[in-house]
Amino acid sequence: MSFWRLISNRYSLQLARILRRAIKIAAVALVISAVVVGLKVSGGLAYLTRPLAEARFSFLHSAPTGDIVFVEIDARSLQEAGIWPWPRRLYAEALDKLREMGASDIAFDIDFSSKSSSANDLIFSQALERAGGSVGLATFQQPASSGNARGKQALVNRPIETLRRVSWPVVVSVPIAEDGRVWQAIWGDEISEEPTLSLAAFLGGGEAAMGQAFYIDYSIDPTSLPIFSFIDLINGHVSPAAIQGRKVVIGASAQELRDLFSVPVHGVLPGAVVQILAAESILQQRALTIQGWLECLIAALLFALPLVIWKRFDWWWRASGILGGMALFEALGLVVQSKYPVMLETSGAQIALTLVFLHLLFRQIGLGKILLRISRVQTHNANNILGRVFDDSFDGIMVIDQKLRIQAMSRAAYRILPSSVSVGVRADNVLPDELMGAVREVFDSQFNWSRNAADIREVIIPLEEGDQRVVEFVVAASTHLDLGRSKKASQEVCLASVTCRDVTAQREATNKLQHMARHDAITGLLNRSGLENCPLATGHGLPNGMKLCLALTAVDQLDQLVASLGFQYGDLLAQATADRMRGMAIQGTTLSAIGGDRLALLFPVSSDVEARSFLEQMKSAISGEYDLAGNRVIVRFDMGYSIRQYEAGSIQELLREAGNALALAHGHSERGPVKYREKMSNTLRRRRQLDMEMATALEHNEIQAVYQPLVSLKDGELIGVETLMRWTHKDLGSISPVEFIAISEQNGRIKTLGEFILREAMQQAVQWTKPLRVAVNVSPVQFSDSDFINVVKRALNDTGFKPEYLDLELTESLFVEDHSEVEENIRELRKLGCCLSLDDFGTGYSSLGYIPRIPFSKIKIDKCFVDDIHTDAAHRAIVETVVGLARGFGMKVVAEGIEEAVQGEVLRKLGCDIGQGYLYGRPMLGDDIEELLRSAA
């Protein structure tokens, strides 16, 4: 009895053990199944299904049938056509050519939903009608709005009615998956409640329920499709044999047209190529469907769960079996997909096998060991990263312990610090004292993180080559735990971390920038900022009892030199002038280039005489001949200066006063240096006032023309007038022409004033009862202007004045230099019939070489030769010579400034033709000239 009871108990225990294992297996299977089903319902399996399917497409490879040809609208076709959208007659031409070549079916993956020109639409529709209904045109629909709750209303894009009547509508819509790629195509769709085949079904010939989708077989190679350029088809470069009996898709491939889709395996493909691959899938009976997820899941569980409880083999053999099962399922899926149009959904099985594998792994190794391993790997990775950061840091890093021994150094630290610094040596034996002082501060602070311990400091390290390196550094405290000899207790160890950086280049750049901020780039002298902050300007370098003298100098007519030679020669002149000034400067002189082509000298003086003597020597030294890169030029300088007792801000006053003196010296380089006097400020203020108010003087009718009679010395007859300008200022009264004309030449308003006077004189002259010659003074600035000829032409045309009665008076200064513009203007004026007079002859340019070249009709003798002509034999001889010269060139002579009858008589006897002066009449208004004419009649 006891024997049978023993047997019964033994089987009872085994049965209980089996039941417990079965329950555990069932529980594991239930949990895994719940996870997989949950992923399936939520769509999570798709994130694994797609990569597995893409891998199968990549492994499998099949060629297209070749029955479908792609005629692509590529970049070359767009370029040769030249416009987009194309005229639809091109599509008609392509359609006719394809029919002639024997194409069976033709589909356009192009939007024809909007009208083109009526003629082009008609041509295309006629071509479609000739095709006999074998052409499909793209149609698609999309939701009317994202907020449409019913989802039934849609925007339909279909061909225009003219084209739709003679073609088949084909749906070109493709569903886009959550990953943004096209995986599927549709068999067709209901467009406005009418069943419509998709383009793929139209070409592939398959049929299925409308709206039903299938997976495209991306193992078909799109690069093997027969593809021809649209422009080649139009130009007849496509063989008819390539089209005969085949179906054709016409669509865009050019990136500019943006008909591109992201797809598995192949990246990005044109929409027409996606349609062709879908049609090829139908033709090859490869319109794929996904099946078998539940069957695969059950098979995976039945395969893997026995391995969990089967302990006859070691756990790693069982784990290897599970991994092998995962590979087996994928091999099965690959075989099935290669034989049948089925994509075996193994993603659920793969997740189940993965979970079983993890369950087995955790049971065998234990979660704690796995976490420890993970922690060790993370620590290892962190140490590697920190070590790489330490070694590859742009800044140098060095660690020093409390025994002042160097424990670690980065590669950058080896480059920055002296070669004697290395790991293992004592820091106080090799590091500079400044750096070691900061290290000791860190250790002495008991790691109190004092503010000074982290200050950025700087040290200069001498190098072996004799150079030096500027190093910026900071010392910070840190600690780490040391187990010491006893591994049970740890000890906190204090360390000093030195971070250093080589800032030599930055310091040199900073010093260079500071130098550039205070010095002129061309001459190397101090600039204005440097001058205002130099020791002498701030009073630090001024000896007791001495005054400050500041002189400004500038090249006379520098703009002419730059215009003739170029800006680079202006720079060369500035450099050469600065060199001469350096050679002449007395001790204590500060030289500066303050801008605006002005150079400055600041020096201490004891008297005005001493200052003027030095400045005259300096002006003489810098004036004269210069050799500028092989070009010899003679340069004259203007100079103005001011002297003051030093006081705060006096440098600004000196600059202002010297600038005023220089302004008055401008154009008078033959003078010596001009010293500033208080009345100069009033003169310059008046000049500035006239300069500003000259702009409105014409508008306010303050400037007017007056006329001085010109008479024949032979019989006293009034034969002409000279036109003069007068400015009657509303506040200042009458302004001398000598004053305001010089200002207008400097500010450029002489052109406006000259045109006004020229036009005013002509308008007045045509109103006089007797035709008189009209002489008008022309400034060199005005005459050299490229628009001057047009000014004269407009005035002549607008007033009707005869050009042969116009005398334009030019001064000798116009011919100082050889200007081609001047000679061109003279030739144009002579063509117009105008006459030219040489004004103030004998007072300016000393050369007579220009007289034979210039077709003057008159020469005017200046008043200075007329004043004492009846008493001074030398002046009579000069006038007689001028008269002889004029006769030799066929010119008349005009004498101005005649105030006494005896002067006029002498001039008449010497042969002068025309007289002008107070003897015959002062400058007067136009009405007064008319009175003279009437009284003489």
Coordinates of C-alpha atoms in Angstrom, one line a residue, residues 112-536:
F112 CA -5.1 69.6 -68.2
S113 CA -7.7 71.0 -65.8
S114 CA -7.3 74.6 -66.9
K115 CA -7.8 76.2 -70.3
S116 CA -4.9 77.2 -72.6
S117 CA -5.4 79.3 -75.7
S118 CA -8.5 78.3 -77.7
A119 CA -6.4 77.4 -80.7
N120 CA -4.0 75.1 -78.8
D121 CA -6.9 73.4 -77.0
L122 CA -8.6 72.8 -80.3
I123 CA -5.4 71.3 -81.9
F124 CA -4.9 69.0 -78.9
S125 CA -8.6 67.8 -78.8
Q126 CA -8.4 67.0 -82.5
A127 CA -5.3 64.9 -82.0
L128 CA -7.1 63.1 -79.1
E129 CA -10.1 62.4 -81.4
R130 CA -7.7 61.0 -84.1
A131 CA -6.3 58.7 -81.5
G132 CA -9.8 57.0 -81.3
G133 CA -10.2 57.1 -77.5
S134 CA -7.0 55.2 -76.6
V135 CA -5.6 58.1 -74.6
G136 CA -5.9 58.5 -70.9
L137 CA -5.7 62.0 -69.3
A138 CA -4.9 62.6 -65.6
T139 CA -7.7 63.0 -63.2
F140 CA -7.5 63.2 -59.4
Q141 CA -9.4 64.4 -56.4
Q142 CA -8.6 65.7 -53.0
P143 CA -10.6 66.7 -49.9
A144 CA -12.2 70.1 -50.2
S145 CA -10.9 71.1 -46.7
S146 CA -9.2 69.5 -43.7
G147 CA -12.2 70.4 -41.6
N148 CA -14.7 68.4 -43.7
A149 CA -16.4 66.1 -41.3
R150 CA -18.1 63.9 -43.8
G151 CA -15.1 63.4 -46.0
K152 CA -17.3 63.0 -49.0
Q153 CA -17.0 66.4 -50.6
A154 CA -13.9 66.7 -52.7
L155 CA -12.1 69.0 -55.2
V156 CA -11.9 67.2 -58.5
N157 CA -9.2 68.1 -61.0
R158 CA -10.2 66.7 -64.4
P159 CA -9.4 67.7 -68.0
I160 CA -11.3 70.5 -69.5
E161 CA -14.6 69.6 -71.3
T162 CA -13.0 70.0 -74.8
L163 CA -10.4 67.3 -74.0
R164 CA -12.5 65.1 -71.7
R165 CA -15.0 64.3 -74.5
V166 CA -12.4 62.6 -76.6
S167 CA -10.3 60.8 -74.0
W168 CA -10.4 58.4 -71.0
P169 CA -10.1 59.8 -67.5
V170 CA -7.5 57.9 -65.5
V171 CA -6.8 58.5 -61.8
V172 CA -3.3 59.5 -60.9
S173 CA -3.8 59.9 -57.1
V174 CA -1.5 57.8 -54.9
P175 CA -1.8 57.3 -51.2
I176 CA 1.0 58.7 -49.1
A177 CA 2.0 56.6 -46.0
E178 CA 2.8 58.0 -42.6
D179 CA 6.5 57.9 -43.3
G180 CA 5.9 60.3 -46.3
R181 CA 6.5 57.6 -48.9
V182 CA 4.4 56.0 -51.6
W183 CA 4.0 52.3 -50.9
Q184 CA 0.7 51.6 -52.6
A185 CA -1.3 52.4 -55.7
I186 CA -5.1 52.1 -56.2
W187 CA -7.1 50.2 -58.8
G188 CA -9.4 53.0 -59.3
D189 CA -11.7 55.6 -57.6
E190 CA -15.2 57.0 -57.8
I191 CA -14.9 60.5 -59.4
S192 CA -18.2 62.4 -59.0
E193 CA -19.9 59.0 -58.3
E194 CA -18.5 57.5 -61.5
P195 CA -16.0 54.6 -61.3
T196 CA -12.7 55.6 -62.9
L197 CA -9.7 53.4 -63.5
S198 CA -6.3 54.4 -62.2
L199 CA -3.5 55.0 -64.7
A200 CA -1.8 51.9 -63.4
A201 CA -5.0 49.8 -64.0
F202 CA -5.5 51.5 -67.4
L203 CA -2.1 50.4 -68.6
G204 CA -1.8 47.1 -66.6
G205 CA -5.3 45.8 -67.5
G206 CA -6.3 44.7 -64.0
E207 CA -9.6 45.1 -62.3
A208 CA -10.7 45.3 -58.7
A209 CA -13.1 47.2 -56.5
M210 CA -12.9 50.9 -56.7
G211 CA -10.8 52.5 -54.0
Q212 CA -9.0 49.2 -53.2
A213 CA -5.2 49.6 -53.0
F214 CA -2.3 47.2 -53.6
Y215 CA 1.4 47.4 -52.8
I216 CA 3.7 48.3 -55.6
D217 CA 6.5 45.8 -56.2
Y218 CA 9.6 48.0 -55.8
S219 CA 11.9 45.1 -56.6
I220 CA 11.2 46.1 -60.2
D221 CA 14.2 48.1 -61.4
P222 CA 13.0 51.6 -62.6
T223 CA 16.4 52.3 -64.2
S224 CA 15.7 49.5 -66.8
L225 CA 12.5 51.1 -68.0
P226 CA 12.6 52.3 -71.7
I227 CA 12.8 56.1 -71.3
F228 CA 12.9 58.8 -74.1
S229 CA 13.1 62.6 -73.9
F230 CA 10.0 64.4 -75.0
I231 CA 12.1 66.8 -77.2
D232 CA 13.8 63.8 -78.9
L233 CA 10.3 62.4 -79.7
I234 CA 9.2 65.8 -81.2
N235 CA 12.5 66.1 -83.2
G236 CA 12.2 62.5 -84.6
H237 CA 15.1 61.0 -82.7
V238 CA 13.1 58.1 -81.3
S239 CA 13.0 54.8 -83.3
P240 CA 9.5 53.6 -84.2
A241 CA 10.6 50.1 -83.2
A242 CA 11.0 51.3 -79.6
I243 CA 7.3 52.4 -79.6
Q244 CA 5.6 49.8 -81.8
G245 CA 3.0 47.8 -79.9
R246 CA 3.9 49.4 -76.5
K247 CA 2.0 51.5 -74.0
V248 CA 3.3 55.0 -73.4
V249 CA 3.2 57.3 -70.4
I250 CA 4.0 61.0 -70.9
G251 CA 4.9 62.8 -67.7
A252 CA 7.4 65.2 -65.9
S253 CA 10.8 64.2 -64.6
A254 CA 12.4 67.6 -64.4
Q255 CA 13.0 68.8 -60.9
E256 CA 11.7 72.2 -61.7
L257 CA 8.2 70.8 -62.2
R258 CA 8.2 69.2 -58.7
D259 CA 6.3 66.1 -59.7
L260 CA 8.5 63.9 -57.4
F261 CA 7.7 61.3 -54.7
S262 CA 9.7 59.6 -52.0
V263 CA 9.5 55.8 -52.4
P264 CA 11.1 52.8 -50.8
V265 CA 14.5 51.5 -52.0
H266 CA 14.9 54.0 -54.9
G267 CA 14.7 57.2 -52.9
V268 CA 12.9 59.8 -55.0
L269 CA 11.1 59.0 -58.3
P270 CA 9.0 61.1 -60.7
G271 CA 5.3 60.6 -60.3
A272 CA 5.0 59.1 -63.8
V273 CA 7.7 56.4 -63.0
V274 CA 5.7 55.5 -59.8
Q275 CA 2.6 55.0 -62.0
I276 CA 4.6 52.8 -64.4
L277 CA 6.0 50.7 -61.6
A278 CA 2.4 50.2 -60.3
A279 CA 1.3 49.2 -63.9
E280 CA 4.3 46.9 -64.2
S281 CA 3.2 45.2 -60.9
I282 CA -0.2 44.5 -62.4
L283 CA 1.3 43.3 -65.7
Q284 CA 3.6 40.9 -63.9
Q285 CA 0.8 39.8 -61.5
R286 CA 2.9 41.3 -58.7
A287 CA 0.2 43.6 -57.2
L288 CA 1.2 42.8 -53.7
T289 CA -1.0 42.3 -50.6
I290 CA 0.1 42.0 -47.0
Q291 CA -1.1 38.8 -45.2
G292 CA -0.4 36.3 -42.5
W293 CA 0.5 38.4 -39.4
L294 CA -1.6 36.2 -37.1
E295 CA -0.4 33.0 -38.5
C296 CA 3.2 34.1 -38.2
L297 CA 2.6 35.2 -34.6
I298 CA 1.1 31.8 -33.7
A299 CA 3.9 29.9 -35.4
A300 CA 6.5 32.0 -33.7
L301 CA 5.1 31.4 -30.2
L302 CA 4.8 27.6 -30.9
F303 CA 8.4 27.6 -32.0
A304 CA 9.9 29.7 -29.3
L305 CA 8.1 28.9 -26.1
P306 CA 9.2 25.3 -25.9
L307 CA 12.7 26.5 -26.0
V308 CA 12.1 28.5 -22.9
I309 CA 11.1 25.4 -20.8
W310 CA 13.4 22.9 -22.6
K311 CA 16.4 22.9 -20.2
R312 CA 18.2 20.0 -21.6
F313 CA 20.4 22.4 -23.6
D314 CA 22.3 25.4 -22.2
W315 CA 20.5 28.7 -22.4
W316 CA 22.7 30.2 -25.1
W317 CA 21.9 27.2 -27.4
R318 CA 18.2 28.0 -26.9
A319 CA 18.8 31.7 -27.3
S320 CA 20.7 31.0 -30.6
G321 CA 17.7 28.9 -31.6
I322 CA 15.4 31.8 -31.1
L323 CA 17.7 34.1 -33.2
G324 CA 17.8 31.4 -35.9
G325 CA 14.0 31.4 -35.8
M326 CA 13.9 35.1 -36.5
A327 CA 16.2 34.6 -39.5
L328 CA 14.0 31.7 -40.7
F329 CA 10.9 33.7 -40.7
E330 CA 12.5 36.4 -42.8
A331 CA 13.8 33.7 -45.2
L332 CA 10.3 32.4 -45.4
G333 CA 8.9 35.8 -46.1
L334 CA 11.5 36.3 -48.9
V335 CA 10.6 33.0 -50.5
V336 CA 6.9 33.6 -50.4
Q337 CA 7.2 37.1 -51.8
S338 CA 9.4 35.9 -54.7
K339 CA 6.9 33.2 -55.7
Y340 CA 3.5 34.9 -54.9
P341 CA 2.1 38.4 -54.9
V342 CA 2.1 38.3 -51.1
M343 CA 4.1 40.3 -48.6
L344 CA 4.2 38.0 -45.5
E345 CA 3.8 40.2 -42.5
T346 CA 6.4 38.8 -40.1
S347 CA 6.8 41.9 -37.9
G348 CA 4.5 40.5 -35.2
A349 CA 6.5 37.2 -35.2
Q350 CA 9.8 39.1 -35.0
I351 CA 8.6 41.2 -32.0
A352 CA 7.3 38.0 -30.3
L353 CA 10.6 36.2 -30.8
T354 CA 12.5 39.3 -29.5
L355 CA 10.4 39.3 -26.3
V356 CA 10.9 35.6 -25.8
F357 CA 14.6 36.1 -26.3
L358 CA 14.7 38.9 -23.7
H359 CA 12.7 36.8 -21.3
L360 CA 15.1 33.9 -21.6
L361 CA 18.1 36.3 -21.2
F362 CA 16.7 38.0 -18.1
R363 CA 15.9 34.6 -16.5
Q364 CA 19.4 33.3 -17.1
I365 CA 21.6 36.3 -16.4
G366 CA 19.4 38.3 -14.1
L367 CA 18.3 41.9 -14.4
G368 CA 20.8 43.2 -11.9
K369 CA 23.7 41.8 -13.9
I370 CA 22.4 43.3 -17.1
L371 CA 22.0 46.7 -15.4
L372 CA 25.5 46.4 -14.0
R373 CA 26.8 45.6 -17.4
I374 CA 25.0 48.5 -18.9
S375 CA 26.3 50.8 -16.2
R376 CA 29.9 49.6 -16.9
V377 CA 29.5 50.2 -20.6
Q378 CA 28.1 53.7 -20.0
T379 CA 30.9 54.5 -17.6
H380 CA 33.4 53.3 -20.1
N381 CA 31.8 55.3 -22.9
A382 CA 31.7 58.4 -20.6
N383 CA 35.4 58.0 -19.7
N384 CA 36.3 57.7 -23.4
I385 CA 34.3 60.8 -24.3
L386 CA 35.7 62.8 -21.4
G387 CA 39.2 61.6 -22.2
R388 CA 38.8 62.6 -25.8
V389 CA 37.4 66.0 -24.8
F390 CA 40.3 66.5 -22.4
D391 CA 42.9 65.5 -25.1
D392 CA 41.3 67.3 -28.0
S393 CA 40.3 70.5 -26.1
F394 CA 41.2 73.7 -27.9
D395 CA 42.5 75.1 -24.6
G396 CA 45.3 73.5 -22.7
I397 CA 44.3 71.6 -19.6
M398 CA 46.7 70.5 -16.8
V399 CA 45.9 68.8 -13.4
I400 CA 48.2 69.4 -10.4
D401 CA 47.9 67.6 -7.1
Q402 CA 48.5 68.9 -3.6
K403 CA 52.2 67.8 -3.8
L404 CA 52.5 70.1 -6.8
R405 CA 53.1 67.2 -9.1
I406 CA 51.6 67.3 -12.6
Q407 CA 49.1 64.4 -12.9
A408 CA 47.7 65.0 -16.4
M409 CA 48.1 67.3 -19.4
S410 CA 46.2 67.6 -22.7
R411 CA 47.8 67.8 -26.1
A412 CA 47.1 71.5 -26.3
A413 CA 48.9 72.1 -23.0
Y414 CA 52.0 70.5 -24.3
R415 CA 51.9 72.9 -27.3
I416 CA 51.3 76.0 -25.2
L417 CA 53.6 75.5 -22.2
P418 CA 57.4 75.2 -22.2
S419 CA 58.8 71.9 -23.4
S420 CA 60.1 71.2 -19.8
V421 CA 56.5 70.9 -18.6
S422 CA 55.3 67.2 -18.6
V423 CA 53.4 64.7 -16.6
G424 CA 55.2 63.5 -13.4
V425 CA 57.4 66.6 -12.8
R426 CA 57.0 69.1 -10.0
A427 CA 55.0 72.1 -11.3
D428 CA 57.0 74.6 -9.2
N429 CA 60.2 73.6 -11.0
V430 CA 58.9 74.2 -14.6
L431 CA 55.9 76.6 -14.5
P432 CA 56.2 80.5 -14.3
D433 CA 55.9 82.1 -10.9
E434 CA 52.7 83.9 -11.8
L435 CA 51.0 80.6 -12.7
M436 CA 52.3 78.8 -9.6
G437 CA 51.1 81.6 -7.4
A438 CA 47.6 81.1 -8.6
V439 CA 47.9 77.3 -8.0
R440 CA 49.0 77.9 -4.4
E441 CA 46.1 80.3 -3.9
V442 CA 43.7 77.5 -4.8
F443 CA 45.3 75.0 -2.4
D444 CA 45.6 77.6 0.4
S445 CA 42.0 78.6 0.1
Q446 CA 40.9 75.1 1.5
F447 CA 38.8 74.9 -1.7
N448 CA 36.6 77.8 -0.5
W449 CA 36.0 78.6 -4.2
S450 CA 37.1 82.2 -3.5
R451 CA 36.5 84.7 -6.3
N452 CA 40.1 85.4 -7.0
A453 CA 40.9 81.7 -7.5
A454 CA 38.9 81.7 -10.8
D455 CA 40.1 85.0 -12.2
I456 CA 41.4 85.0 -15.7
R457 CA 45.1 86.0 -15.6
E458 CA 47.9 86.4 -18.0
V459 CA 51.5 85.3 -18.1
I460 CA 54.3 85.9 -20.6
I461 CA 56.4 82.8 -21.3
P462 CA 59.8 83.3 -23.0
L463 CA 60.6 80.9 -25.9
E464 CA 63.9 79.4 -26.9
E465 CA 64.0 81.3 -30.2
G466 CA 64.0 84.6 -28.3
D467 CA 60.3 85.3 -28.9
Q468 CA 57.6 85.2 -26.2
R469 CA 54.2 83.8 -25.9
V470 CA 51.3 85.4 -24.1
V471 CA 49.2 82.8 -22.2
E472 CA 45.8 83.4 -20.6
F473 CA 45.0 81.0 -17.8
V474 CA 42.5 80.3 -15.0
V475 CA 43.0 77.9 -12.1
A476 CA 40.0 76.1 -10.6
A477 CA 39.7 73.7 -7.7
S478 CA 38.4 70.1 -8.0
T479 CA 38.3 66.9 -6.0
H480 CA 38.1 63.2 -6.6
L481 CA 37.7 60.1 -4.4
D482 CA 40.7 57.9 -3.9
L483 CA 40.2 54.4 -2.4
G484 CA 43.7 54.3 -1.2
R485 CA 45.2 51.1 0.1
S486 CA 42.0 50.2 1.9
K487 CA 39.3 49.5 -0.7
K488 CA 36.6 49.8 2.0
A489 CA 37.2 53.5 2.8
S490 CA 37.6 56.4 0.3
Q491 CA 39.4 59.7 0.8
E492 CA 38.7 63.0 -0.9
V493 CA 41.8 64.3 -2.8
C494 CA 42.2 68.0 -3.7
L495 CA 43.4 69.0 -7.2
A496 CA 44.1 72.2 -9.1
S497 CA 42.9 72.3 -12.7
V498 CA 44.8 74.8 -14.9
T499 CA 43.1 75.8 -18.2
C500 CA 45.3 77.9 -20.4
R501 CA 45.1 79.4 -23.9
D502 CA 47.7 80.9 -26.2
V503 CA 46.5 84.5 -26.9
T504 CA 49.7 85.8 -28.5
A505 CA 48.0 86.3 -31.9
Q506 CA 45.0 88.0 -30.3
R507 CA 47.2 90.4 -28.3
E508 CA 49.2 91.2 -31.5
A509 CA 46.0 91.9 -33.3
T510 CA 44.7 94.1 -30.5
N511 CA 47.9 96.1 -30.5
K512 CA 47.7 96.4 -34.2
L513 CA 44.1 97.6 -34.0
Q514 CA 45.1 100.1 -31.3
H515 CA 47.9 101.4 -33.5
M516 CA 45.6 101.6 -36.5
A517 CA 43.0 103.5 -34.4
R518 CA 45.6 106.2 -33.6
H519 CA 47.7 106.3 -36.9
D520 CA 47.0 107.1 -40.5
A521 CA 47.3 104.0 -42.7
I522 CA 49.0 105.8 -45.6
T523 CA 51.6 108.0 -44.0
G524 CA 52.1 106.2 -40.7
L525 CA 51.6 109.5 -38.8
L526 CA 49.2 110.0 -36.0
N527 CA 45.6 110.5 -37.1
R528 CA 43.4 113.1 -35.5
S529 CA 42.5 110.9 -32.6
G530 CA 46.1 110.2 -31.9
L531 CA 47.0 113.9 -32.2
E532 CA 44.3 114.9 -29.7
N533 CA 45.5 112.4 -27.2
C534 CA 49.3 112.7 -27.6
P535 CA 51.3 113.9 -24.6
L536 CA 51.9 117.4 -26.1

